[in-house]
mmCIF file of C-alpha atoms in Angstrom:
data_model
loop_
_atom_site.group_PDB
_atom_site.id
_atom_site.type_symbol
_atom_site.label_atom_id
_atom_site.label_comp_id
_atom_site.label_asym_id
_atom_site.label_seq_id
_atom_site.Cartn_x
_atom_site.Cartn_y
_atom_site.Cartn_z
ATOM 1 C CA MET A 1 117.309 76.731 107.929
ATOM 2 C CA CYS A 2 117.699 77.974 111.496
ATOM 3 C CA ALA A 3 119.574 81.106 110.440
ATOM 4 C CA ARG A 4 117.035 81.797 107.697
ATOM 5 C CA GLY A 5 114.173 81.488 110.157
ATOM 6 C CA GLU A 6 115.851 83.905 112.567
ATOM 7 C CA THR A 7 116.505 86.464 109.845
ATOM 8 C CA ALA A 8 112.910 86.144 108.642
ATOM 9 C CA VAL A 9 111.649 86.823 112.171
ATOM 10 C CA ILE A 10 113.966 89.840 112.491
ATOM 11 C CA ILE A 11 112.777 91.188 109.133
ATOM 12 C CA LYS A 12 109.132 90.710 110.175
ATOM 13 C CA ASN A 13 109.746 92.597 113.421
ATOM 14 C CA LEU A 14 111.452 95.435 111.548
ATOM 15 C CA THR A 15 108.609 95.708 109.044
ATOM 16 C CA ARG A 16 106.077 95.736 111.878
ATOM 17 C CA ARG A 17 107.969 98.552 113.595
ATOM 18 C CA ARG A 18 108.132 100.496 110.335
ATOM 19 C CA ASN A 19 104.406 100.040 109.768
ATOM 20 C CA ARG A 20 103.654 101.243 113.298
ATOM 21 C CA LEU A 21 105.844 104.311 112.846
ATOM 22 C CA ARG A 22 104.247 105.007 109.488
ATOM 23 C CA ARG A 23 100.750 104.693 110.956
ATOM 24 C CA ASN A 24 101.627 107.004 113.846
ATOM 25 C CA LYS A 25 103.058 109.573 111.442
ATOM 26 C CA ILE A 26 99.959 109.344 109.252
ATOM 27 C CA THR A 27 97.580 109.751 112.208
ATOM 28 C CA ALA A 28 99.549 112.717 113.558
ATOM 29 C CA PHE A 29 99.609 114.304 110.093
ATOM 30 C CA SER A 30 95.886 113.685 109.543
ATOM 31 C CA CYS A 31 95.047 115.164 112.961
ATOM 32 C CA HIS A 32 97.116 118.237 112.120
ATOM 33 C CA THR A 33 95.523 118.644 108.693
ATOM 34 C CA VAL A 34 92.033 118.121 110.141
ATOM 35 C CA ARG A 35 92.691 120.841 112.728
ATOM 36 C CA LEU A 36 93.952 123.194 110.025
ATOM 37 C CA SER A 37 91.017 122.435 107.738
ATOM 38 C CA LEU A 38 88.587 122.921 110.645
ATOM 39 C CA ARG A 39 90.154 126.290 111.438
ATOM 40 C CA ILE A 40 89.951 127.337 107.766
ATOM 41 C CA SER A 41 86.380 126.054 107.431
ATOM 42 C CA CYS A 42 85.394 127.971 110.577
ATOM 43 C CA GLN A 43 86.874 131.134 109.069
ATOM 44 C CA LEU A 44 85.104 130.549 105.748
ATOM 45 C CA ALA A 45 81.879 129.136 107.222
ATOM 46 C CA HIS A 46 79.897 132.312 106.504
ATOM 47 C CA CYS A 47 81.222 132.323 102.911
ATOM 48 C CA TYR A 48 80.151 128.690 102.484
ATOM 49 C CA ALA A 49 76.722 129.488 103.905
ATOM 50 C CA LYS A 50 76.352 132.335 101.387
ATOM 51 C CA CYS A 51 77.479 130.055 98.544
ATOM 52 C CA ARG A 52 75.066 127.322 99.635
ATOM 53 C CA SER A 53 72.168 129.749 99.828
ATOM 54 C CA LEU A 54 73.063 131.038 96.347
ATOM 55 C CA VAL A 55 73.307 127.489 94.961
ATOM 56 C CA THR A 56 69.985 126.465 96.508
ATOM 57 C CA TYR A 57 68.431 129.674 95.162
ATOM 58 C CA LEU A 58 69.791 129.001 91.658
ATOM 59 C CA LEU A 59 68.771 125.321 91.718
#
């Protein structure tokens, strides 16, 4: 029982560490993608504005 409890605790700690690493990776990745998408959207902002004006005109 004692050994099982210890192993369970170790496994829990490992899974927590993995989850933290995964979350950090995800946040870093999302920040990077958001920056890229913002850059792209800034470049294509005038195109989007034209498209929106066309859509509003058509609708």
